[in-house]
Coordinates of C-alpha atoms in Angstrom, one line a residue:
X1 CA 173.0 -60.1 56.2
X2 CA 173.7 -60.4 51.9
X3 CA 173.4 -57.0 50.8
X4 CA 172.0 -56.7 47.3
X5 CA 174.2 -55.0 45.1
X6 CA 173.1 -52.1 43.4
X7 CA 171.8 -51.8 40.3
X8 CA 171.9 -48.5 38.0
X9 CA 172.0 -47.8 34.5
X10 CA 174.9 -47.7 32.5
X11 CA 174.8 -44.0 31.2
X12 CA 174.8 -43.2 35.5
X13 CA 178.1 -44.6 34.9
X14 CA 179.9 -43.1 32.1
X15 CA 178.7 -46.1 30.0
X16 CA 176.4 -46.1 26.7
X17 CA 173.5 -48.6 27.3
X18 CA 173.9 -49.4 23.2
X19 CA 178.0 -50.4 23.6
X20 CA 176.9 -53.5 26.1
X21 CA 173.8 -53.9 23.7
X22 CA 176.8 -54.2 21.3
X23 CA 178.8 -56.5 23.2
X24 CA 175.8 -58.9 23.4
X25 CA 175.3 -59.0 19.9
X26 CA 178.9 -59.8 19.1
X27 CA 179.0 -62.8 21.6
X28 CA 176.0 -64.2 20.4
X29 CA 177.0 -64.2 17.0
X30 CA 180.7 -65.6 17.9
X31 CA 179.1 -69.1 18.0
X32 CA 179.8 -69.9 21.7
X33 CA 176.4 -70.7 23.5
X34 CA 176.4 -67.6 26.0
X35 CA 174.6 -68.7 29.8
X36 CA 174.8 -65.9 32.1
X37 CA 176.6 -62.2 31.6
X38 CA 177.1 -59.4 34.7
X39 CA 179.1 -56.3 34.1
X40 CA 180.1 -54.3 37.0
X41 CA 181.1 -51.0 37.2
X42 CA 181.8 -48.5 40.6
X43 CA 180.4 -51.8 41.9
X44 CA 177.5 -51.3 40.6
X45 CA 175.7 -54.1 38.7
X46 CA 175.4 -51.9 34.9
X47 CA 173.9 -55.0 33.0
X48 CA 172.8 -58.7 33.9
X49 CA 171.1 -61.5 31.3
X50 CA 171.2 -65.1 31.7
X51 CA 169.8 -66.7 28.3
X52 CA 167.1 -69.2 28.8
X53 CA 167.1 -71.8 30.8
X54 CA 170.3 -70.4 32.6
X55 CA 169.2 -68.3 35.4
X56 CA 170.9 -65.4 38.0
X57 CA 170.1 -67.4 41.5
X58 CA 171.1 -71.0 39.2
X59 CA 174.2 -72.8 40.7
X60 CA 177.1 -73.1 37.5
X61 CA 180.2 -75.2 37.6
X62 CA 183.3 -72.8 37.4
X63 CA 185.6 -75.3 36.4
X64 CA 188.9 -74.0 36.4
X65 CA 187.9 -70.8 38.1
X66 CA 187.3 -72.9 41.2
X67 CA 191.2 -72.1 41.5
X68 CA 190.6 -68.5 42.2
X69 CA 188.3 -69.4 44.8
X70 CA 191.2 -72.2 46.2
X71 CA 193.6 -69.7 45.8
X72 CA 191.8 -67.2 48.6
X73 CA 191.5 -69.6 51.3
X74 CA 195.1 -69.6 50.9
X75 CA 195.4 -66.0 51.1
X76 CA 193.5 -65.8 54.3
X77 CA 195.8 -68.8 55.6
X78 CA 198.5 -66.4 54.8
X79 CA 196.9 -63.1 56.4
X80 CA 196.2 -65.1 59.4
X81 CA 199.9 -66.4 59.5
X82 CA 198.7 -70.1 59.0
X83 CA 200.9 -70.7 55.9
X84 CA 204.4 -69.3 54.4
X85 CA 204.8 -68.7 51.1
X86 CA 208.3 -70.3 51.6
X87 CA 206.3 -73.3 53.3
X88 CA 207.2 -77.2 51.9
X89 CA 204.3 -78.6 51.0
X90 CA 205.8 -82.4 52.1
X91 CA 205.8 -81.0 55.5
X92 CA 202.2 -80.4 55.0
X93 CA 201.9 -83.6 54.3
X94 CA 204.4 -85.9 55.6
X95 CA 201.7 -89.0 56.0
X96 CA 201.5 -89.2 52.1
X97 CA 205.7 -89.1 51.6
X98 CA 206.7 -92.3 50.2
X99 CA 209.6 -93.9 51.3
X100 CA 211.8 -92.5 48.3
X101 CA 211.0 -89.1 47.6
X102 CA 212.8 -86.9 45.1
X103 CA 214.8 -84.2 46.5
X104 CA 212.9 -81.1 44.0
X105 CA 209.6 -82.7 45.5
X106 CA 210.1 -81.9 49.1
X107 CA 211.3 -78.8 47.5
X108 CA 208.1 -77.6 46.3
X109 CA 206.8 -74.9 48.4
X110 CA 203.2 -73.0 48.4
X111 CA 204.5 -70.6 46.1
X112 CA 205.4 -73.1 43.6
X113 CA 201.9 -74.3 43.8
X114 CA 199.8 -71.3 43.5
X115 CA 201.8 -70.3 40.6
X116 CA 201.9 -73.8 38.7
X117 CA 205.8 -74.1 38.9
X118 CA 206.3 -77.4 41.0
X119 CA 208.7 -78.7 38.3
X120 CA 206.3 -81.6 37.0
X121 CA 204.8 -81.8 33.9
X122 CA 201.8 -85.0 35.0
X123 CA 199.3 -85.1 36.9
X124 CA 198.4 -88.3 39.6
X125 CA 195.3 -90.0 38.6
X126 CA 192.7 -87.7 40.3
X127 CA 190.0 -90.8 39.7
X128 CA 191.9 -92.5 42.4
X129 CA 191.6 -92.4 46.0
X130 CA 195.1 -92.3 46.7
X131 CA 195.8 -89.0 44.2
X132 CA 197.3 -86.9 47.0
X133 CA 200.0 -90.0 47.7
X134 CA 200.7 -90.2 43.9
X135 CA 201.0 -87.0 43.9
X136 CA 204.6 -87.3 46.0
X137 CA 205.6 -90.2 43.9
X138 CA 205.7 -88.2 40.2
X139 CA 209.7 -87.1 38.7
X140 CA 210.0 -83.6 38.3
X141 CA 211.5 -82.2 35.2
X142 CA 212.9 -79.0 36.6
X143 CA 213.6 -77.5 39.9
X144 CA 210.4 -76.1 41.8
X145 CA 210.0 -72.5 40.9
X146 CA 211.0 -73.1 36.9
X147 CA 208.8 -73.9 34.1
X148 CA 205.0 -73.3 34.0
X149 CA 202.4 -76.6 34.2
X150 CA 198.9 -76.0 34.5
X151 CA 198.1 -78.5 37.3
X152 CA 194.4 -79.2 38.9
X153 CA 195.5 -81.5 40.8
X154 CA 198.1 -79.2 42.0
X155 CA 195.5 -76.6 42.8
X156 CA 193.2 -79.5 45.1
X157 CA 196.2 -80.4 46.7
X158 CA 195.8 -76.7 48.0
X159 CA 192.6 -77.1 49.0
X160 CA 193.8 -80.0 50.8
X161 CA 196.4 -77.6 52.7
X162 CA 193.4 -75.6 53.8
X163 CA 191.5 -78.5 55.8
X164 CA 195.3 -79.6 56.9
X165 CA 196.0 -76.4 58.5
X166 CA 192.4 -75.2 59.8
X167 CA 190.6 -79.1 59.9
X168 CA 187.9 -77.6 58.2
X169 CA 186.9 -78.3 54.4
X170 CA 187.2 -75.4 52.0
X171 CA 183.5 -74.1 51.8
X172 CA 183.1 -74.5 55.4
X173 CA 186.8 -72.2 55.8
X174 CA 185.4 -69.7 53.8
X175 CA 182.1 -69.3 55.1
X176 CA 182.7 -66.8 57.6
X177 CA 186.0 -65.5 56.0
X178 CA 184.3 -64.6 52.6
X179 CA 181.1 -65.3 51.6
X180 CA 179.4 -63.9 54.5
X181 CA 181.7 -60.9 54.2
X182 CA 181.2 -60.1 50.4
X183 CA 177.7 -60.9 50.3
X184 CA 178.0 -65.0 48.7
X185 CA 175.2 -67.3 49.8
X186 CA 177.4 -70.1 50.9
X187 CA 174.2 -72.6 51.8
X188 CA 173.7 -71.9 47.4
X189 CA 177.7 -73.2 47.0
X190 CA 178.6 -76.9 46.1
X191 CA 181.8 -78.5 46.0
X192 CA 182.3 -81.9 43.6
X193 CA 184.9 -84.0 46.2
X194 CA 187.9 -86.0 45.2
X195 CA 187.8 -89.7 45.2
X196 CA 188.7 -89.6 48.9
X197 CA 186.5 -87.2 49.9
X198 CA 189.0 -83.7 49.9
X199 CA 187.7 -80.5 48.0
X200 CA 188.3 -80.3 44.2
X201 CA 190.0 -77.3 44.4
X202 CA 190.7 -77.5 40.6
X203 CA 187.4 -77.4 39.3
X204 CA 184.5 -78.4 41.6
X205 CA 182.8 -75.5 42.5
X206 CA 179.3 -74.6 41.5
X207 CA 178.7 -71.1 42.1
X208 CA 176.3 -68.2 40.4
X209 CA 177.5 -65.7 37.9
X210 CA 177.3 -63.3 40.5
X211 CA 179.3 -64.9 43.1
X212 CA 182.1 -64.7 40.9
X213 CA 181.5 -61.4 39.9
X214 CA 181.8 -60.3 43.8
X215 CA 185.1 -62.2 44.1
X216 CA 186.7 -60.4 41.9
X217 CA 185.3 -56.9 42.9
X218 CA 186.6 -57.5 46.2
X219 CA 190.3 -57.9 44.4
X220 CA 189.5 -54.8 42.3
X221 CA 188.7 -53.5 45.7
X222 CA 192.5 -54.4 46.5
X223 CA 191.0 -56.6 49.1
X224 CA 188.6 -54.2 50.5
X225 CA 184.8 -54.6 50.7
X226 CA 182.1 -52.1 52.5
X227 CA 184.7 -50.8 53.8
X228 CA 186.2 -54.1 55.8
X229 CA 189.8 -55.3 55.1
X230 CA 188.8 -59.1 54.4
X231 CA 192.0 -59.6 51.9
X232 CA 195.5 -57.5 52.7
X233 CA 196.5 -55.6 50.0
X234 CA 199.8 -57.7 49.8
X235 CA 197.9 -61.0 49.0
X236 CA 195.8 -59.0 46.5
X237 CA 199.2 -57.8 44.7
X238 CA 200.6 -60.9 44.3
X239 CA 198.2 -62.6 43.3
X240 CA 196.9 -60.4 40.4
X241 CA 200.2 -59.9 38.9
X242 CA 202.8 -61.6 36.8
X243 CA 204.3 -64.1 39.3
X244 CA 205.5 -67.0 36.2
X245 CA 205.5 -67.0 32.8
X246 CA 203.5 -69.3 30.8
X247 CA 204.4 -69.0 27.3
X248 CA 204.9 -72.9 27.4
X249 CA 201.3 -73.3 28.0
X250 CA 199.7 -74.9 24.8
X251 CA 196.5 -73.0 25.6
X252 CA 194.3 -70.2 24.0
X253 CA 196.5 -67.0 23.2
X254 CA 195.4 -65.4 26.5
X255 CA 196.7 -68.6 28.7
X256 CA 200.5 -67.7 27.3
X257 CA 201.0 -64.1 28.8
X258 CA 201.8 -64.9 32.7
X259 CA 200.2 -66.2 35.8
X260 CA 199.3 -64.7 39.1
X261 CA 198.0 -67.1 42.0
X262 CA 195.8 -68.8 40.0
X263 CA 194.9 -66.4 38.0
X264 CA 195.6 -65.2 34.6
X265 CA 197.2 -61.8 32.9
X266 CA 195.5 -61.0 29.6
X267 CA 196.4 -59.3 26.8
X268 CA 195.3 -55.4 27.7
X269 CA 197.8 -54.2 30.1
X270 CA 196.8 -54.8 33.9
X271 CA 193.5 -56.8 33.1
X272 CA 193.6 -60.2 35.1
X273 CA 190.8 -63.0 35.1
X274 CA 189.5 -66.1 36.9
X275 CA 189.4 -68.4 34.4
X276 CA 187.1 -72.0 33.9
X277 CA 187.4 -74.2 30.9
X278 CA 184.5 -73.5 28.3
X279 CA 184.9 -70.0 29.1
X280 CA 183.8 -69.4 32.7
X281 CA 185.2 -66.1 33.6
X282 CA 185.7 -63.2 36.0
X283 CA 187.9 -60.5 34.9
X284 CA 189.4 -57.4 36.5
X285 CA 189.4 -54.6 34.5
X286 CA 191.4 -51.9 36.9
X287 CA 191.5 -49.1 34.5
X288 CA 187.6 -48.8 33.9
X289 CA 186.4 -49.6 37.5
X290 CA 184.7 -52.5 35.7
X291 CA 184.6 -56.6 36.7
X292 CA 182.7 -58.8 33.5
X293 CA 181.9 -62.3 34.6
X294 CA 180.9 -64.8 32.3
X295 CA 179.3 -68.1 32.3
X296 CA 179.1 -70.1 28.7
X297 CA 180.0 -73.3 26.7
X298 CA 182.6 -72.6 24.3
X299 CA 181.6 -75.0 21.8
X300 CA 184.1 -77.6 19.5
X301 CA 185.9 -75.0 17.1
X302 CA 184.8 -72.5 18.8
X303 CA 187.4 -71.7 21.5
X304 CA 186.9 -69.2 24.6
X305 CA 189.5 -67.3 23.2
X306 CA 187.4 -65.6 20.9
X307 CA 184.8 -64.1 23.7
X308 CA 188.0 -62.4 25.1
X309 CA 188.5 -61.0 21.9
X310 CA 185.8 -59.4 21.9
X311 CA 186.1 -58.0 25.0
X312 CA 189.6 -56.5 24.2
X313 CA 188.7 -55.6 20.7
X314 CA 185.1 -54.7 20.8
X315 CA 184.2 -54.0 24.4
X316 CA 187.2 -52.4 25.7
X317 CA 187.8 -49.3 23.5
X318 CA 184.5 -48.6 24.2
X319 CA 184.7 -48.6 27.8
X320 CA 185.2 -45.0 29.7
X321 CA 188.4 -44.6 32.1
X322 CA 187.4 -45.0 35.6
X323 CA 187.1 -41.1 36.7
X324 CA 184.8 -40.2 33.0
X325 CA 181.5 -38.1 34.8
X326 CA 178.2 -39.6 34.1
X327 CA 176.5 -39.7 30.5
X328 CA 173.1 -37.8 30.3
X329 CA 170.1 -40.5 31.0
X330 CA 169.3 -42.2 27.9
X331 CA 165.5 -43.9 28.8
X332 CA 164.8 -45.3 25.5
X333 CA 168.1 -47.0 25.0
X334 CA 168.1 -48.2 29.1
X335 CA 164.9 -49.8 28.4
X336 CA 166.4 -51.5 25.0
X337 CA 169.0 -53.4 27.0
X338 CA 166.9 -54.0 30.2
X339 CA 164.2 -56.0 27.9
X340 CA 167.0 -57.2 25.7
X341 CA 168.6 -59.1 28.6
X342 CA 165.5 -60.1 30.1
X343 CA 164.3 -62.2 26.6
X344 CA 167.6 -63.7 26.2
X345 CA 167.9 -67.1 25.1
X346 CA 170.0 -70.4 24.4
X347 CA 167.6 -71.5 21.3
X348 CA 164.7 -71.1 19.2
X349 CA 161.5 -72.6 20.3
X350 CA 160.8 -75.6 17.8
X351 CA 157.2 -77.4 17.6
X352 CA 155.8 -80.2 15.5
X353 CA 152.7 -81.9 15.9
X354 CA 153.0 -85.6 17.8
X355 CA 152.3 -88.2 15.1
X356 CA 148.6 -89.8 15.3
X357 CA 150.3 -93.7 16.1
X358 CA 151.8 -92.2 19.5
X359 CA 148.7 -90.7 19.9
X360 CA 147.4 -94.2 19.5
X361 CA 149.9 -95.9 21.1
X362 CA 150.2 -94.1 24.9
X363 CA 152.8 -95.1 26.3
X364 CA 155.8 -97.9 25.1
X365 CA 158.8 -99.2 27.2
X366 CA 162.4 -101.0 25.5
X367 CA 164.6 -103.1 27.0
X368 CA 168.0 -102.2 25.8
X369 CA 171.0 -104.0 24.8
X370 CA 174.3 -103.6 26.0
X371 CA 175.3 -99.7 26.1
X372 CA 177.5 -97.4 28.0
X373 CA 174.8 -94.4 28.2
X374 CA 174.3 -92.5 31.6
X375 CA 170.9 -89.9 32.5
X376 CA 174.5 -88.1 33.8
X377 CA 176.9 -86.4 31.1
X378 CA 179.8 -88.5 30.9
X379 CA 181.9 -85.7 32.2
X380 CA 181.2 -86.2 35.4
X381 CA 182.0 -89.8 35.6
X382 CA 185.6 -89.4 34.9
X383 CA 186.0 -86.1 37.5
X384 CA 184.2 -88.5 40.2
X385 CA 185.6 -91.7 39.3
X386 CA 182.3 -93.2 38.6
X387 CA 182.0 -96.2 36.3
X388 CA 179.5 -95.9 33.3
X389 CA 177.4 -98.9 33.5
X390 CA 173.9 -98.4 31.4
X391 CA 170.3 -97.9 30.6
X392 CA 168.7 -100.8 31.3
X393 CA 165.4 -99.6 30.0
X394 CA 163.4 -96.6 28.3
X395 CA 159.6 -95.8 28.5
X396 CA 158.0 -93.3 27.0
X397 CA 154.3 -91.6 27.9
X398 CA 153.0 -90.0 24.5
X399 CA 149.9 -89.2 25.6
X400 CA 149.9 -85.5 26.6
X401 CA 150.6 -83.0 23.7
X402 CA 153.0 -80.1 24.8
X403 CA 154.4 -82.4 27.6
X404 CA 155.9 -86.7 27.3
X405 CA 157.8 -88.5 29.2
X406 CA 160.7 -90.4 29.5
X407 CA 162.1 -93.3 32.1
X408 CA 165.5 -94.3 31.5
X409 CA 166.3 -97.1 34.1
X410 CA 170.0 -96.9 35.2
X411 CA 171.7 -99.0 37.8
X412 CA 167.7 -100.3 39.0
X413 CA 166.5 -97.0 39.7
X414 CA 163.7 -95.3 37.5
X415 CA 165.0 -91.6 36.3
X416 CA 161.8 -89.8 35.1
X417 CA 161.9 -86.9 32.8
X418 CA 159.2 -84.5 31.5
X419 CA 159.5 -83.4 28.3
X420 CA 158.8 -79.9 27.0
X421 CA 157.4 -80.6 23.1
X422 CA 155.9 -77.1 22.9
X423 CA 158.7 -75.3 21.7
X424 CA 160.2 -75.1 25.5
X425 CA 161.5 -77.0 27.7
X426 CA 160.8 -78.6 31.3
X427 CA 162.7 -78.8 34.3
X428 CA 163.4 -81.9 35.9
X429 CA 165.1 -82.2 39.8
X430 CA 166.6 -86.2 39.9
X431 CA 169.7 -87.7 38.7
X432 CA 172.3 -89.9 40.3
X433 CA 172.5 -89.0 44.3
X434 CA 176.4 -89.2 43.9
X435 CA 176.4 -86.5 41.1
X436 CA 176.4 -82.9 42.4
X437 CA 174.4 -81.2 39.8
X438 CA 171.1 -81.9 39.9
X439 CA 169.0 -80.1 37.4
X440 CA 168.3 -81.3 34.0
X441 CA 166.0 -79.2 31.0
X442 CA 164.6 -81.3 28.7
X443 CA 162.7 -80.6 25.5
X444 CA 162.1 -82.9 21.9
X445 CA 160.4 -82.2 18.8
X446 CA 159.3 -84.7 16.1
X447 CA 161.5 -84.5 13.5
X448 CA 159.8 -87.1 11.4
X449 CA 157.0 -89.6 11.9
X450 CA 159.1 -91.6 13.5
X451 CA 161.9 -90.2 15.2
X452 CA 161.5 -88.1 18.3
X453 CA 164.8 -85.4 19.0
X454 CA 165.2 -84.8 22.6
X455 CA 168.0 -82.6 24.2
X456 CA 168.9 -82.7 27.7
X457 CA 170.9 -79.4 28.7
X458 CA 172.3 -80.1 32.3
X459 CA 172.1 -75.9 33.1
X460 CA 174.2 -76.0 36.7
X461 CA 177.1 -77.2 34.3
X462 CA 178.6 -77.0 30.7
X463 CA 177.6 -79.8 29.5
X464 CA 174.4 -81.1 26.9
X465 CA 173.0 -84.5 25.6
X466 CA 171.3 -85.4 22.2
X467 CA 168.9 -88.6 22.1
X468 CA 167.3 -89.3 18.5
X469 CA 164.9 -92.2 19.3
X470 CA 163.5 -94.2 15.6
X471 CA 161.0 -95.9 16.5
X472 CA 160.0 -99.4 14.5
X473 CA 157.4 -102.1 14.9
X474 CA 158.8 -103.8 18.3
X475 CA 162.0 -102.4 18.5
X476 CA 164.0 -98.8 18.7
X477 CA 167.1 -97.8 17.7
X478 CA 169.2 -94.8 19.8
X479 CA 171.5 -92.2 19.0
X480 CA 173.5 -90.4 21.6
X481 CA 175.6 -87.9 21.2
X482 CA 177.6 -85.6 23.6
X483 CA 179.3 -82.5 23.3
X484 CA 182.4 -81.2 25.1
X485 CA 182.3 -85.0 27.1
X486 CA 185.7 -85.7 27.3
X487 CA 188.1 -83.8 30.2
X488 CA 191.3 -83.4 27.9
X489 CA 189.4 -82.6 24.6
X490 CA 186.3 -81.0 23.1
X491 CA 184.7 -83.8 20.7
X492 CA 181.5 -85.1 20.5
X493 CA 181.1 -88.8 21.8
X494 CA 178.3 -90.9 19.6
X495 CA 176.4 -94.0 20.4
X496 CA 174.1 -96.1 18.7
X497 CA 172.1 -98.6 20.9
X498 CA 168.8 -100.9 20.0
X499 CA 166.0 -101.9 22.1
X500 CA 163.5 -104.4 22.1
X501 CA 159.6 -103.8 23.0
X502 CA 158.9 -104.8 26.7
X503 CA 156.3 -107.0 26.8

């Protein structure tokens, strides 16, 4: 059975309620769009606040932190004697050797992997179902065990040892191993799969802030939790140290200062993280007793990089050693934080009036011309190796005041999609069956008598949409634009499309 972790105040730990209240200020005015914050401490859950719509029991891609996750199963194949460290992964895997294969790739061992030093500096194309056979195929640079390449494919390719060794996929190895020993709902978990159907060990995992936040206690733990050994301390010690260097990485400042088992060292001495592109994180911080785990979208110019500086610079020093005795009860300021983090929020409410002609008019549906626009953030079609086709079609239902809707028709199937015009948003359950995420929340406000704003914020992932919709005499005219869309690169990705009145 999950047992709920406990929750105290901070002063019952040695911690000031107004230092986190601090730490919440500073990360909302860093410009990064905060989602969900846990800080634990004793293993006790001190502080918690998800900001609107982002919720506690609300599924979140991890990204890159998925690798911590990868990165365990391969500890428990190692505690169980199922893998070597030493182990070649192309006699894991003789069925996808070519014919040819380079000498330093059959050199590559499990090792190499978990610590990104297999010698190449490319990936295969992960959009392809044959990734894991490419994979064999790519020149090395250097010898396996030099240089540092930060690899997701490297790190799927390990979730693909896990279902090799134990025929079972990753979630399903984990199950009984992990989850149901540190208190993770695994029936809450989702995994995005490769083109051919393996685990995306690199980034496909949709968990809850708080799942992470348990994985990492249980390494703080050294591998221990209520009082079972579920990790041996000698996985837990190699993995959370300095096992390569990175300082080749071209990274944030904290991605150049050494690499565990896919994991990261950070700047304060003996503080490691889990680690997700946008700035999904999990960190370890041995010396206060404390784990921090993070879920946000580090915006274009605003890199992750700066939340960890706060943490270092602004949360740190004011963070007790692990043995400091208890601070007197503080109610007042207890009661600050515990309402602060229960209003939290991703943005203001915004309301205007609907216009008397959609009044008049109901409802209205375009046929539009050619586009490449998806209901599903563009994202996710080059992970999944999805083509972007278009929206055929878009209605819209004026007619009820705080809530419209809209219809996109995508690939002949009708997406519908209340609209929150009161200031907040609505919750919507349907997209594409193939995409993993699910959850959309949707809210507009008319910025002009003719042209309707509408966000959609995808909250199980990173990711948000903007539609401006002008609408003329018989015709309207679209503007899309998407943040952080683009795998490689944060950029925003605009597209203007026209549609015609459906008569």
């Amino acid at each position: 059975m999950r047992r709920e972790l406990e929750r105290t105040t901070p002063e019952s730990t040695g911690v000031r309620s107004a230092d986190i209240l601090h730490l919440v200020d500073e990360l909302e005015r860093c410009g990064t769009q905060m989602h969900g914050l846990m800080i634990l401490r004793h293993g006790k859950v001190i502080a918690e606040g998800w900001w609107s719509p982002f919720a506690p029991g609300m599924r979140h891609g991890c990204q890159s932190l998925t690798k911590t996750y990868t990165s365990t199963a391969i500890g428990l194949l190692y505690d169980e004697g199922l893998v070597r460290l030493d182990e070649k992964v192309a006699d894991i895997f003789p069925e996808y050797l070519p014919e040819q294969v380079q000498d330093r790739i059959r050199r590559i061992t499990v090792r190499d992997a978990l610590c990104m030093s297999c010698g190449m500096y490319r990936m295969p194309d992960v959009t392809s179902p044959d990734w894991l056979r490419e994979y064999f195929t790519i020149e090395t640079e250097k010898e396996p065990g030099d240089g540092f390449f930060y690899n997701s494919a490297t790190s799927s390719m390990l979730a693909a040892v896990v279902r090799k060794k134990t025929g079972k996929s990753l979630l399903e190895y984990l199950r009984p191993k992990l989850f149901d020993k540190i208190g993770i709902d695994a029936d809450n978990l989702r995994i995005l799969p490769m083109p051919d159907g393996a685990d995306n060990g690199g980034g496909g995992l949709f968990s809850t802030t708080e799942d992470n936040a348990r994985l990492m206690q249980l390494y703080l733990n050294r591998g221990v939790w209520d009082g079972e050994r579920v990790l041996s301390e000698e996985w837990v010690r190699m993995a959370t140290s300095r096992q390569n260097s990175t300082e080749e990485d071209r990274g944030i400042r904290d991605c150049r200062l050494g690499y565990g088992f896919q994991m990261w060292m950070c700047r304060p001495e003996g503080v490691y993280r889990a680690d997700g592109a946008y700035g999904q994180y999990s960190i370890v911080f041995p010396e206060q007793d404390m784990v921090v785990a993070i879920n946000e979208t580090a915006r274009l110019g605003v890199w992750p990089q700066k939340v960890l500086d706060i943490l270092w610079d602004e949360f740190m020093p004011r963070m007790p050693e692990k043995d400091a005795c208890p601070l007197p009860e503080d109610p007042e300021a207890a009661e600050t934080l515990r309402l602060r983090m229960k209003g939290l929020r991703t943005a203001p409410a915004v309301y205007a009036p609907i216009p008397e002609w959609a009044k008049e008019t109901g409802t209205a549906g375009y046929i539009l011309e050619e586009n490449h626009l998806s209901v599903a953030p563009g994202t996710y079609h080059g992970l999944l190796g999805v083509r972007k086709t278009k929206i055929e079609r878009a209605a819209f239902s004026f007619r009820l005041c705080e809530t419209m809707q809209i219809t996109f028709r995508q690939d002949g199937e009708d997406y519908v999609f209340d609209v929150g015009m009161d200031g907040n948003g609505r919750f919507n359950e349907k997209l594409p069956a193939w995409l993993v995420p699910q959850k959309t929340y949707v809210r507009g406000v008319w910025e002009g008598e003719k042209r309707l704003t509408v966000w959609f914020c995808y909250p199980e992932t990173c990711f948000e949409k903007k539609f401006t919709f002008t609408f003329g005499k018989d015709k309207i005219e679209i503007v899309s634009e998407e943040e952080n869309s683009s795998i490689a690169v944060q950029d925003v990705v605009t597209e203007r499309v026209t549609g015609y009145k459906d008569k």
